[in-house]
Coordinates of C-alpha atoms in Angstrom, one line a residue:
Chain G
M1 CA -43.9 6.6 -86.4
K2 CA -41.9 5.3 -83.6
K3 CA -38.4 5.8 -84.0
I4 CA -36.5 3.0 -82.4
N5 CA -33.5 4.1 -80.1
F6 CA -30.8 2.2 -80.3
S7 CA -28.2 4.2 -77.6
P8 CA -29.8 2.0 -74.9
I9 CA -28.1 -1.2 -76.2
F10 CA -24.8 0.7 -76.3
F11 CA -25.0 2.1 -72.7
V12 CA -26.2 -1.1 -71.2
G13 CA -25.5 -3.9 -73.9
P14 CA -21.4 -4.5 -73.1
H15 CA -22.1 -5.0 -69.7
I16 CA -24.8 -7.9 -70.4
V17 CA -22.7 -9.6 -72.5
L18 CA -20.0 -9.3 -69.6
F19 CA -22.7 -10.5 -67.1
L20 CA -24.0 -13.3 -69.4
V21 CA -20.7 -15.1 -70.4
F22 CA -18.9 -14.4 -66.9
I23 CA -22.0 -15.1 -64.2
L24 CA -24.9 -16.6 -65.7
L25 CA -23.3 -19.0 -68.1
P26 CA -21.2 -20.0 -65.5
T27 CA -23.5 -20.3 -62.7
I28 CA -26.0 -22.2 -64.9
F29 CA -23.2 -24.6 -66.0
G30 CA -22.1 -24.8 -62.5
I31 CA -25.4 -26.4 -61.4
Y32 CA -25.6 -28.4 -64.6
A33 CA -21.8 -30.0 -64.2
S34 CA -22.8 -30.8 -60.8
F35 CA -25.0 -33.7 -62.4
T36 CA -22.3 -35.1 -64.4
K37 CA -19.1 -36.5 -64.3
W38 CA -16.9 -34.3 -65.7
N39 CA -12.5 -33.9 -65.5
L40 CA -12.6 -30.2 -67.0
V41 CA -11.4 -31.4 -70.2
G42 CA -13.8 -33.3 -72.2
D43 CA -17.4 -32.9 -72.0
P44 CA -19.6 -33.5 -69.1
V45 CA -21.3 -36.9 -69.0
W46 CA -24.7 -36.4 -67.3
V47 CA -25.0 -39.0 -64.2
G48 CA -28.2 -37.7 -62.5
L49 CA -28.1 -37.5 -58.8
D50 CA -24.8 -39.5 -58.7
N51 CA -23.0 -36.9 -57.1
Y52 CA -25.2 -35.9 -54.6
R53 CA -26.1 -39.4 -53.6
T54 CA -22.1 -39.9 -53.1
I55 CA -21.1 -36.6 -51.1
L56 CA -24.3 -37.3 -48.8
F57 CA -25.1 -40.8 -48.3
N58 CA -22.2 -43.0 -49.3
E59 CA -20.2 -43.8 -46.3
D60 CA -17.6 -46.0 -47.9
S61 CA -17.0 -43.0 -50.5
T62 CA -13.7 -40.6 -49.5
F63 CA -16.0 -37.5 -51.1
Y64 CA -18.6 -38.2 -48.4
H65 CA -16.1 -37.5 -45.8
Q66 CA -14.7 -34.8 -47.4
F67 CA -17.7 -33.3 -47.9
Y68 CA -18.7 -33.5 -44.2
N69 CA -15.7 -32.5 -43.3
G70 CA -15.1 -29.6 -45.4
M71 CA -19.0 -28.6 -44.0
K72 CA -18.1 -29.1 -40.3
N73 CA -14.7 -27.4 -40.6
T74 CA -16.8 -24.5 -42.7
F75 CA -19.8 -24.1 -40.2
L76 CA -17.3 -24.3 -37.7
F77 CA -15.5 -21.2 -38.8
V78 CA -18.7 -19.4 -39.5
L79 CA -19.6 -20.0 -35.4
I80 CA -16.9 -19.0 -34.3
S81 CA -15.5 -16.4 -36.5
V82 CA -19.2 -14.8 -37.1
P83 CA -19.8 -13.5 -33.6
L84 CA -16.8 -12.1 -33.1
M85 CA -16.5 -10.2 -36.4
I86 CA -19.5 -8.3 -35.2
I87 CA -18.9 -8.0 -31.1
I88 CA -15.5 -6.9 -31.5
P89 CA -16.3 -4.0 -33.9
L90 CA -18.9 -2.6 -32.3
L91 CA -17.3 -2.6 -29.2
I92 CA -14.4 -0.8 -30.6
A93 CA -16.7 1.5 -32.0
V94 CA -18.6 2.3 -29.1
A95 CA -15.2 3.3 -27.7
L96 CA -14.3 5.0 -30.4
E97 CA -17.8 7.2 -30.4
H98 CA -17.0 7.7 -26.4
K99 CA -17.5 12.0 -26.1
E100 CA -14.2 12.2 -24.3
V101 CA -12.0 10.2 -26.7
K102 CA -9.5 11.7 -28.3
F103 CA -7.1 10.3 -31.6
K104 CA -10.2 8.5 -33.1
N105 CA -9.0 8.7 -36.6
L106 CA -5.3 7.4 -35.3
F107 CA -7.3 4.5 -34.0
Q108 CA -9.4 3.9 -36.5
T109 CA -6.6 3.9 -39.1
L110 CA -4.6 1.6 -36.8
L111 CA -7.6 -0.6 -36.9
Y112 CA -8.5 -1.2 -40.5
I113 CA -4.9 -1.1 -42.1
P114 CA -4.9 -4.9 -41.7
G115 CA -7.9 -5.0 -43.8
L116 CA -6.1 -3.7 -46.8
I117 CA -3.1 -6.1 -46.0
S118 CA -3.4 -9.2 -48.7
I119 CA -4.1 -12.2 -46.7
S120 CA -1.3 -14.3 -48.0
A121 CA 1.2 -11.5 -46.8
A122 CA -0.8 -11.3 -43.6
S123 CA -0.3 -15.1 -42.9
L124 CA 3.4 -15.1 -43.6
I125 CA 3.6 -12.8 -40.7
W126 CA 1.4 -14.3 -38.4
S127 CA 3.0 -17.7 -39.1
L128 CA 6.1 -16.0 -37.7
I129 CA 3.8 -14.5 -34.5
F130 CA 3.1 -18.2 -33.7
N131 CA 6.4 -19.7 -34.9
K132 CA 7.3 -22.7 -32.1
Q133 CA 10.7 -21.3 -31.4
L134 CA 10.9 -17.2 -32.3
G135 CA 7.2 -16.5 -32.1
V136 CA 5.9 -13.5 -30.2
V137 CA 3.2 -15.7 -28.4
N138 CA 4.9 -18.6 -27.1
N139 CA 7.8 -16.2 -26.0
L140 CA 5.5 -14.0 -24.2
F141 CA 3.1 -16.2 -22.5
G142 CA 6.0 -19.1 -21.8
S143 CA 3.7 -21.9 -24.2
E144 CA 5.0 -24.3 -25.7
A145 CA 2.4 -24.8 -28.1
V146 CA 3.0 -25.8 -31.5
W147 CA 0.7 -24.0 -33.4
A148 CA 0.0 -25.1 -36.4
S149 CA -0.4 -28.8 -36.0
T150 CA -2.4 -29.1 -32.7
Q151 CA -5.4 -28.6 -32.0
P152 CA -7.1 -26.3 -30.7
Y153 CA -3.8 -23.9 -31.2
A154 CA -4.6 -24.4 -35.2
W155 CA -8.1 -22.7 -35.4
I156 CA -6.8 -20.2 -32.7
T157 CA -4.5 -19.0 -35.1
I158 CA -7.0 -19.0 -38.1
I159 CA -9.4 -17.3 -36.0
A160 CA -7.0 -14.6 -34.9
I161 CA -5.4 -13.5 -38.1
T162 CA -9.2 -13.3 -39.4
I163 CA -10.3 -10.9 -37.0
W164 CA -7.2 -9.0 -37.4
A165 CA -7.9 -8.3 -40.9
G166 CA -11.2 -8.5 -41.4
I167 CA -12.9 -6.3 -38.4
G168 CA -12.0 -2.4 -40.1
G169 CA -14.9 -2.4 -42.2
N170 CA -17.6 -3.3 -39.5
M171 CA -16.2 -0.9 -37.0
I172 CA -16.4 2.3 -39.3
I173 CA -19.8 1.3 -40.1
Y174 CA -20.9 0.6 -36.7
R175 CA -19.0 4.0 -36.1
A176 CA -21.0 6.1 -38.3
S177 CA -24.5 4.7 -37.0
I178 CA -23.7 5.1 -33.5
N179 CA -22.4 8.6 -34.8
G180 CA -26.2 9.6 -36.4
V181 CA -28.0 8.4 -33.0
S182 CA -29.6 11.2 -31.6
P183 CA -28.1 12.5 -28.8
D184 CA -31.5 13.7 -27.7
L185 CA -32.3 10.2 -27.1
Y186 CA -28.9 10.0 -24.8
E187 CA -30.0 13.1 -22.8
S188 CA -33.0 11.6 -21.7
A189 CA -31.7 8.6 -20.6
E190 CA -29.2 10.3 -18.6
I191 CA -32.0 12.1 -16.9
D192 CA -34.1 8.8 -16.3
G193 CA -30.8 7.9 -14.6
A194 CA -29.3 5.4 -17.0
G195 CA -25.8 4.3 -16.8
S196 CA -23.3 3.7 -19.8
F197 CA -24.1 0.3 -19.9
R198 CA -28.2 0.4 -19.6
K199 CA -27.7 3.5 -22.5
F200 CA -26.0 1.3 -24.5
L201 CA -28.5 -1.4 -24.5
N202 CA -31.6 0.4 -24.3
I203 CA -30.5 3.2 -27.4
T204 CA -27.4 2.3 -28.8
L205 CA -28.3 -1.4 -29.9
P206 CA -31.7 -0.7 -30.8
S207 CA -31.0 2.2 -33.0
I208 CA -28.3 0.5 -35.2
R209 CA -30.5 -2.5 -35.3
F210 CA -30.2 -2.1 -39.2
P211 CA -26.6 -1.8 -40.1
L212 CA -26.2 -4.6 -37.2
I213 CA -27.7 -7.2 -39.7
F214 CA -26.6 -5.9 -42.4
T215 CA -23.3 -6.8 -41.7
L216 CA -24.5 -10.4 -40.0
V217 CA -25.7 -11.4 -43.5
M218 CA -22.3 -9.9 -45.3
T219 CA -20.1 -11.3 -43.0
T220 CA -22.0 -14.4 -42.6
A221 CA -21.9 -15.2 -46.8
G222 CA -18.7 -14.0 -46.5
S223 CA -17.0 -16.4 -44.0
F224 CA -18.7 -19.5 -46.0
N225 CA -16.4 -18.9 -48.5
V226 CA -12.9 -19.3 -46.1
F227 CA -10.2 -20.9 -48.1
A228 CA -7.2 -18.6 -47.8
Q229 CA -6.4 -18.3 -44.0
P230 CA -6.5 -22.6 -43.3
L231 CA -4.5 -22.8 -46.1
M232 CA -1.9 -20.4 -45.5
M233 CA -2.0 -20.9 -41.6
T234 CA -2.4 -24.5 -41.3
S235 CA -2.5 -26.5 -44.6
G236 CA -5.8 -27.8 -43.4
G237 CA -3.9 -29.8 -40.9
P238 CA -3.8 -31.3 -38.4
Q239 CA -5.4 -34.6 -39.6
Q240 CA -7.8 -32.1 -42.0
S241 CA -9.3 -30.8 -38.8
T242 CA -8.9 -27.3 -40.5
T243 CA -10.0 -28.2 -44.0
V244 CA -12.4 -26.3 -45.0
L245 CA -15.3 -27.6 -47.8
M246 CA -13.4 -24.6 -50.2
M247 CA -10.3 -26.3 -50.0
Y248 CA -11.4 -29.8 -50.9
I249 CA -13.6 -28.2 -54.5
R250 CA -10.5 -26.8 -55.4
D251 CA -8.9 -29.6 -54.9
L252 CA -11.0 -31.8 -56.7
A253 CA -11.4 -29.3 -59.5
F254 CA -7.5 -27.5 -59.9
S255 CA -5.1 -30.6 -58.4
H256 CA -2.5 -32.1 -60.5
G257 CA -4.1 -35.0 -60.7
Q258 CA -7.2 -36.3 -62.7
S259 CA -9.9 -33.3 -62.0
I260 CA -13.1 -34.4 -60.3
A261 CA -14.6 -31.0 -61.3
G262 CA -18.2 -32.8 -61.5
M263 CA -18.0 -34.0 -57.7
A264 CA -16.3 -30.9 -56.6
S265 CA -19.5 -28.9 -58.5
A266 CA -21.8 -30.9 -56.4
M267 CA -20.2 -29.9 -53.4
A268 CA -20.3 -26.3 -54.4
V269 CA -23.6 -25.9 -55.3
M270 CA -24.2 -27.7 -51.8
L271 CA -22.3 -24.8 -50.2
G272 CA -24.1 -22.1 -52.6
L273 CA -27.7 -23.5 -51.1
V274 CA -26.7 -23.1 -47.5
I275 CA -24.8 -19.6 -47.9
L276 CA -28.2 -18.9 -50.1
V277 CA -30.6 -20.1 -47.2
I278 CA -29.0 -18.8 -44.4
S279 CA -29.0 -15.4 -45.9
A280 CA -32.6 -15.9 -46.8
I281 CA -32.9 -16.1 -43.0
Q282 CA -31.1 -13.3 -42.0
Y283 CA -32.6 -11.1 -44.7
Y284 CA -36.2 -12.2 -43.5
L285 CA -35.3 -11.5 -39.6
M286 CA -33.9 -7.9 -41.0
N287 CA -37.1 -7.0 -43.4
R288 CA -39.7 -8.5 -40.4
N289 CA -37.5 -6.0 -37.8
A290 CA -37.2 -3.5 -40.0
V291 CA -39.4 -0.4 -39.2
Chain V
M1 CA -37.4 19.4 -24.6
S2 CA -39.1 21.5 -22.3
N3 CA -37.0 24.0 -20.2
T4 CA -38.0 22.1 -17.1
T5 CA -36.5 19.0 -18.1
L6 CA -33.4 21.0 -19.5
S7 CA -32.6 22.9 -16.5
K8 CA -32.9 19.7 -14.1
S9 CA -30.2 17.9 -15.7
K10 CA -27.6 20.7 -15.9
P11 CA -26.4 19.7 -12.1
I12 CA -26.7 16.2 -13.0
K13 CA -24.1 16.8 -15.9
V14 CA -21.6 18.9 -14.3
Q15 CA -21.1 16.7 -11.3
K16 CA -20.4 14.0 -13.6
N17 CA -17.5 15.9 -15.7
K18 CA -15.9 16.7 -12.2
R19 CA -16.0 13.1 -11.1
F20 CA -13.8 10.4 -12.0
N21 CA -15.0 9.2 -15.0
P22 CA -14.1 5.7 -15.2
S23 CA -16.0 4.8 -18.9
M24 CA -13.8 6.9 -20.7
Y25 CA -10.6 5.4 -19.0
L26 CA -12.0 2.0 -20.0
A27 CA -12.1 3.1 -23.7
Y28 CA -8.9 4.5 -23.4
T29 CA -7.6 1.3 -22.3
F30 CA -9.5 -1.0 -24.4
L31 CA -8.6 1.3 -27.4
I32 CA -4.9 1.4 -26.7
I33 CA -4.7 -2.5 -25.7
V34 CA -6.5 -3.6 -28.8
S35 CA -4.0 -0.8 -31.3
G36 CA -1.4 -2.6 -29.7
V37 CA -2.0 -5.9 -30.7
W38 CA -3.0 -4.6 -33.9
L39 CA 0.6 -2.8 -34.8
I40 CA 2.6 -6.1 -33.1
P41 CA 2.6 -8.1 -36.2
V42 CA 3.4 -5.4 -38.7
I43 CA 6.2 -4.1 -36.6
F44 CA 7.5 -7.6 -35.4
G45 CA 7.2 -8.4 -39.3
I46 CA 9.3 -5.3 -40.7
T47 CA 11.6 -5.5 -37.5
T48 CA 12.6 -9.4 -38.3
S49 CA 13.1 -8.9 -42.4
F50 CA 16.4 -6.3 -40.8
R51 CA 17.4 -9.3 -39.0
S52 CA 20.4 -12.0 -39.7
Q53 CA 18.8 -15.7 -39.6
T54 CA 21.9 -16.6 -37.3
E55 CA 20.3 -13.5 -35.0
V56 CA 17.2 -14.6 -35.6
V57 CA 17.8 -18.2 -34.4
N58 CA 20.7 -17.6 -31.6
E59 CA 19.0 -14.4 -29.8
G60 CA 15.5 -15.7 -30.1
F61 CA 12.7 -13.6 -29.4
R62 CA 13.8 -9.6 -29.5
L63 CA 11.9 -6.7 -30.7
L64 CA 14.4 -4.5 -32.2
P65 CA 17.7 -6.5 -34.1
V66 CA 21.1 -6.0 -32.4
N67 CA 22.3 -5.3 -35.8
W68 CA 20.1 -3.8 -38.1
I69 CA 21.4 -5.2 -41.8
V70 CA 19.5 -4.6 -45.4
D71 CA 20.7 -8.5 -46.6
N72 CA 17.2 -9.8 -46.7
Y73 CA 16.2 -7.4 -49.3
I74 CA 19.1 -7.5 -51.5
A75 CA 18.8 -11.3 -51.4
I76 CA 14.8 -11.0 -52.1
L77 CA 15.6 -8.6 -55.1
E78 CA 18.3 -10.9 -56.7
N79 CA 15.9 -14.1 -56.4
T80 CA 14.3 -13.5 -59.9
S81 CA 13.6 -17.3 -60.5
S82 CA 12.1 -18.9 -58.3
A83 CA 10.6 -16.1 -56.1
P84 CA 10.6 -12.5 -58.7
I85 CA 8.3 -10.4 -55.9
L86 CA 9.2 -7.0 -57.9
Q87 CA 7.9 -8.9 -60.8
W88 CA 5.0 -10.2 -58.7
I89 CA 4.0 -7.1 -57.6
W90 CA 4.4 -5.1 -61.0
N91 CA 1.8 -8.1 -62.6
S92 CA -0.6 -6.9 -59.5
I93 CA -0.4 -3.4 -60.0
F94 CA -0.7 -3.9 -63.9
I95 CA -3.8 -6.7 -63.0
S96 CA -5.3 -3.9 -60.7
T97 CA -5.2 -0.8 -62.1
T98 CA -6.1 -2.0 -65.5
H99 CA -9.2 -3.4 -63.8
T100 CA -10.1 -0.6 -61.8
L101 CA -9.9 1.9 -65.1
L102 CA -12.1 -0.5 -66.6
V103 CA -14.5 -0.8 -64.1
I104 CA -15.0 2.8 -63.9
V105 CA -16.0 3.0 -67.6
V106 CA -18.4 0.2 -67.5
I107 CA -20.2 1.1 -63.9
S108 CA -20.6 4.8 -65.5
I109 CA -21.6 3.9 -68.8
T110 CA -24.2 1.1 -67.5
G111 CA -25.2 3.1 -64.6
Y112 CA -26.5 6.1 -67.0
G113 CA -28.1 3.6 -69.2
Y114 CA -30.1 2.4 -66.0
T115 CA -30.9 5.6 -64.8
R116 CA -30.8 8.6 -66.9
M117 CA -32.6 6.4 -70.1
N118 CA -35.7 5.1 -70.7
F119 CA -36.5 1.9 -72.4
K120 CA -39.0 -0.7 -72.4
G121 CA -38.4 -3.4 -68.9
R122 CA -35.3 -1.1 -67.9
D123 CA -36.0 -1.6 -64.3
V124 CA -37.2 -5.6 -64.9
L125 CA -34.0 -5.9 -66.2
F126 CA -32.3 -4.2 -63.7
F127 CA -33.2 -6.1 -60.7
T128 CA -33.7 -9.4 -62.2
L129 CA -29.9 -9.1 -62.9
L130 CA -28.8 -7.9 -59.5
A131 CA -31.3 -10.8 -58.2
I132 CA -28.9 -13.2 -60.5
S133 CA -26.0 -11.6 -58.6
F134 CA -27.2 -12.4 -55.6
F135 CA -26.4 -16.5 -55.9
P136 CA -23.4 -17.2 -54.5
N137 CA -20.6 -17.4 -56.6
V138 CA -18.8 -20.8 -55.4
V139 CA -21.6 -22.3 -57.8
N140 CA -19.2 -20.4 -61.0
L141 CA -16.2 -20.8 -59.9
I142 CA -15.5 -24.0 -61.3
P143 CA -17.1 -23.0 -64.6
S144 CA -15.6 -19.4 -64.9
Y145 CA -12.3 -21.5 -65.0
K146 CA -13.2 -23.6 -67.9
I147 CA -14.5 -20.2 -70.0
I148 CA -10.9 -18.3 -69.1
D149 CA -9.1 -21.3 -70.3
T150 CA -11.3 -21.7 -73.4
L151 CA -10.7 -17.9 -74.1
G152 CA -7.1 -18.6 -73.8
W153 CA -6.5 -16.5 -71.0
V154 CA -5.1 -18.6 -68.2
N155 CA -1.7 -17.2 -67.3
T156 CA -2.3 -13.6 -68.4
P157 CA -3.6 -10.7 -66.7
W158 CA -7.2 -10.5 -68.6
A159 CA -8.0 -14.0 -66.6
M160 CA -8.3 -11.2 -63.2
I161 CA -9.1 -8.0 -65.3
V162 CA -12.4 -9.5 -67.0
P163 CA -14.5 -11.5 -65.2
G164 CA -14.9 -9.1 -62.3
L165 CA -16.3 -6.2 -65.1
A166 CA -19.6 -8.3 -64.9
G167 CA -20.7 -7.7 -61.2
M168 CA -23.8 -5.6 -60.3
G169 CA -22.3 -4.7 -56.8
N170 CA -21.0 -1.1 -58.0
I171 CA -23.3 -0.1 -60.7
F172 CA -26.1 -0.8 -57.9
L173 CA -24.2 2.0 -56.0
V174 CA -23.8 4.2 -59.1
R175 CA -27.3 3.9 -59.6
Q176 CA -28.3 4.7 -56.5
F177 CA -25.7 8.0 -56.5
M178 CA -27.3 9.2 -60.2
K179 CA -31.1 9.2 -58.7
G180 CA -30.0 11.9 -56.3
I181 CA -29.2 14.1 -59.4
P182 CA -32.4 16.2 -60.7
K183 CA -33.9 15.1 -63.8
E184 CA -34.3 18.7 -64.9
L185 CA -30.2 18.9 -65.7
D186 CA -30.6 16.3 -68.6
E187 CA -34.3 17.0 -69.6
S188 CA -33.4 20.7 -70.4
A189 CA -30.7 19.6 -72.2
R190 CA -32.2 16.8 -74.0
V191 CA -34.4 19.8 -75.1
D192 CA -31.7 21.9 -76.7
G193 CA -31.1 19.0 -78.6
A194 CA -28.4 17.4 -76.8
S195 CA -27.7 13.6 -77.4
D196 CA -27.3 10.7 -74.8
F197 CA -23.1 10.8 -75.7
V198 CA -23.3 14.6 -74.5
I199 CA -25.0 14.7 -71.9
F200 CA -23.2 11.4 -70.3
F201 CA -20.0 13.1 -70.8
R202 CA -20.8 16.9 -70.1
I203 CA -23.2 16.7 -67.5
I204 CA -23.8 13.0 -65.7
L205 CA -19.9 12.4 -65.3
P206 CA -18.2 15.2 -63.3
L207 CA -20.9 15.1 -61.3
I208 CA -20.5 11.4 -60.6
K209 CA -17.1 11.4 -59.5
P210 CA -17.1 10.7 -55.8
V211 CA -18.6 7.2 -56.3
L212 CA -16.5 6.3 -59.1
I213 CA -14.0 7.1 -57.0
V214 CA -15.1 4.9 -53.9
C215 CA -16.0 2.2 -56.2
G216 CA -12.5 2.1 -58.0
L217 CA -10.5 1.9 -55.1
F218 CA -12.8 -0.8 -53.4
S219 CA -12.1 -2.3 -57.0
F220 CA -8.6 -1.8 -56.6
V221 CA -7.6 -3.3 -53.2
G222 CA -10.2 -6.4 -53.7
S223 CA -8.6 -6.9 -57.2
W224 CA -5.1 -6.7 -55.5
N225 CA -6.0 -9.0 -52.5
D226 CA -7.9 -11.7 -54.0
F227 CA -6.8 -14.8 -53.4
L228 CA -8.3 -18.0 -54.7
W229 CA -9.1 -17.0 -58.3
P230 CA -5.2 -16.5 -58.6
V231 CA -4.7 -19.1 -56.8
I232 CA -6.4 -21.2 -59.4
V233 CA -5.8 -19.3 -63.0
Y234 CA -2.0 -19.1 -62.2
T235 CA 0.7 -21.6 -62.7
D236 CA 3.7 -19.5 -64.2
V237 CA 5.5 -18.2 -61.5
Q238 CA 6.8 -15.3 -63.4
K239 CA 2.8 -14.5 -64.3
M240 CA 1.2 -14.4 -60.9
P241 CA 0.3 -11.9 -58.5
V242 CA 1.5 -10.8 -55.6
T243 CA -0.8 -12.8 -53.8
A244 CA -0.9 -16.0 -55.3
G245 CA 3.0 -15.7 -55.6
L246 CA 3.2 -15.4 -51.5
L247 CA 1.8 -18.9 -50.9
L248 CA 4.8 -20.4 -52.5
L249 CA 7.6 -18.5 -50.2
Q250 CA 7.1 -20.9 -47.7
D251 CA 8.5 -23.7 -50.0
V252 CA 11.2 -21.5 -51.6
Y253 CA 12.2 -19.9 -48.0
G254 CA 12.6 -23.6 -47.0
N255 CA 9.5 -23.1 -44.5
Y256 CA 11.7 -20.4 -42.0
R257 CA 15.7 -21.4 -43.4
M258 CA 15.1 -18.2 -44.5
I259 CA 13.1 -16.1 -42.0
G260 CA 14.4 -12.8 -42.8
Q261 CA 13.4 -12.9 -46.7
L262 CA 10.3 -14.5 -46.2
M263 CA 9.1 -11.5 -43.9
G264 CA 10.9 -9.2 -46.3
S265 CA 8.9 -10.2 -49.1
A266 CA 5.5 -10.0 -46.9
I267 CA 6.4 -6.3 -45.7
L268 CA 7.2 -5.1 -49.8
A269 CA 3.9 -6.7 -51.2
I270 CA 2.0 -4.7 -48.6
I271 CA 3.8 -1.4 -49.7
P272 CA 1.6 -0.5 -52.6
T273 CA -2.2 -0.8 -51.1
L274 CA -0.8 0.8 -48.0
L275 CA 0.7 4.1 -49.9
L276 CA -2.7 3.7 -51.2
F277 CA -4.7 3.9 -48.7
L278 CA -2.3 6.8 -47.1
F279 CA -3.0 9.1 -50.1
A280 CA -6.9 8.0 -50.1
Q281 CA -7.6 7.3 -46.8
K282 CA -11.1 9.2 -46.4
Y283 CA -12.1 8.2 -49.8
F284 CA -11.9 4.4 -48.1
V285 CA -14.3 5.5 -45.1
Q286 CA -17.0 7.2 -47.8
A287 CA -16.5 3.4 -49.7
I288 CA -17.2 1.7 -46.9
K289 CA -20.4 3.5 -45.4
L290 CA -21.3 3.7 -49.1
N291 CA -21.0 0.4 -49.7
A292 CA -23.0 -0.5 -46.9
G293 CA -25.7 1.9 -48.0
I294 CA -25.8 3.7 -44.4
K295 CA -25.7 7.4 -44.6
G296 CA -23.2 8.3 -41.9

């Protein structure tokens, strides 16, 4: 008696095909490839845990050094940039939501627009800012620094452009959530004689806990994929001190020489696992704290 | 709040307004400094694009050019072989527009399927796909290239248009939005004999316009600014989108030997998304709030 209805297949079917071909299949194949020797052209040859053994334990291998150097630099970037990407937008949002501040939308627009500029265009402009002879920074501060090719300046350029381009989204989220905090809370705190700082600490921060942790998770996961800024600003230098793991992965798999896609896949899986574990920990903290 | 506390709080407030209010000045100072710092690169890039190379080198650092010239832009537009910036911008416009339109088609149809239709295992299927899509996509990067290569899409627009259609994020947003539409609307239409197609086009589609605009804008900007993927799938200079093209410029313009042209190219590349933003600013702000799943 039951009539089979085919229309759900029409509505969700096409996307499922896309999902299988462009997400599920490549994910499974990416994990499989990490256990193989593969040059991207021929058939992968199963080598078991060899790639992982090499990148994790074989100190004589260049891949070992690339992996640890790339991982170290990626972590360094995440550790410096993520706190700044949370704190700076938060301070701006608090300043913007100050009752007596006007031109809120003008300020917000100015600070949001860099996020719409592609990172390669932004990098060209910022390379000029940090140019040794012509740049704003050296001329304004009378500095002699050769930014892209000495440390810690190379990292400073990368972090500067990251923050410049990246704070807009988080800023708007914080603004919206601070705006949503009940004014009654502030009023009663005022009656108790709380100053601006106390109010921020005891009312604003706890009230926007959820968006704070949400942006923390998203920003962290995104930051682990860092690639464009070091490539454009420093080319990974000086002495590979800003070469992040994503750059090694791309070079190994897609450089002009022989592709070492199997090894690159092992590195990609390791990076993916790190992102997964750290996101999971952050989500756990978020759920535990969300009431 | 009781009346007694209110009356108590009033005198304090009046006092506060009369008094010098340091927090407001602090907020203003902070905002003006930050905005200034945020603007400097763009202004400096624009003004440098109107200066000649000799002026850049000889006059050193200046905010405004001594002589405003457009030679850099003429040179940029004439170089259609090694740095075809207009071609790149056109490639990006084609890629991002096509991608955005297809995203809107896919997410509205799929969102309807997962929200308004009843079939066995619907929610299990949806959340399974959602969970899989949370897996970090660095893992599928290399095989994705292999798939694109197998399909013969390397150095074609399809390499950037199609794979992004598989994502779950926008479908999740559409689903959330559609759930807010009362079931009675389509149920009564169904009783009247309307098919799913009619309900979708006549009832649901007009109602979900806001979320589609928001997802569309985000898809457009995301596609326009994507960097890693186009750097991998495009080797043909004439076929690449503008973000990948700009990577080549540091070599083309000889590492700051033609600094004005370098800046001019960067400025040209910025203009399309900037215009889009100016026309659709309020949707962008909505988009971010919606993307965060936080009601403002």
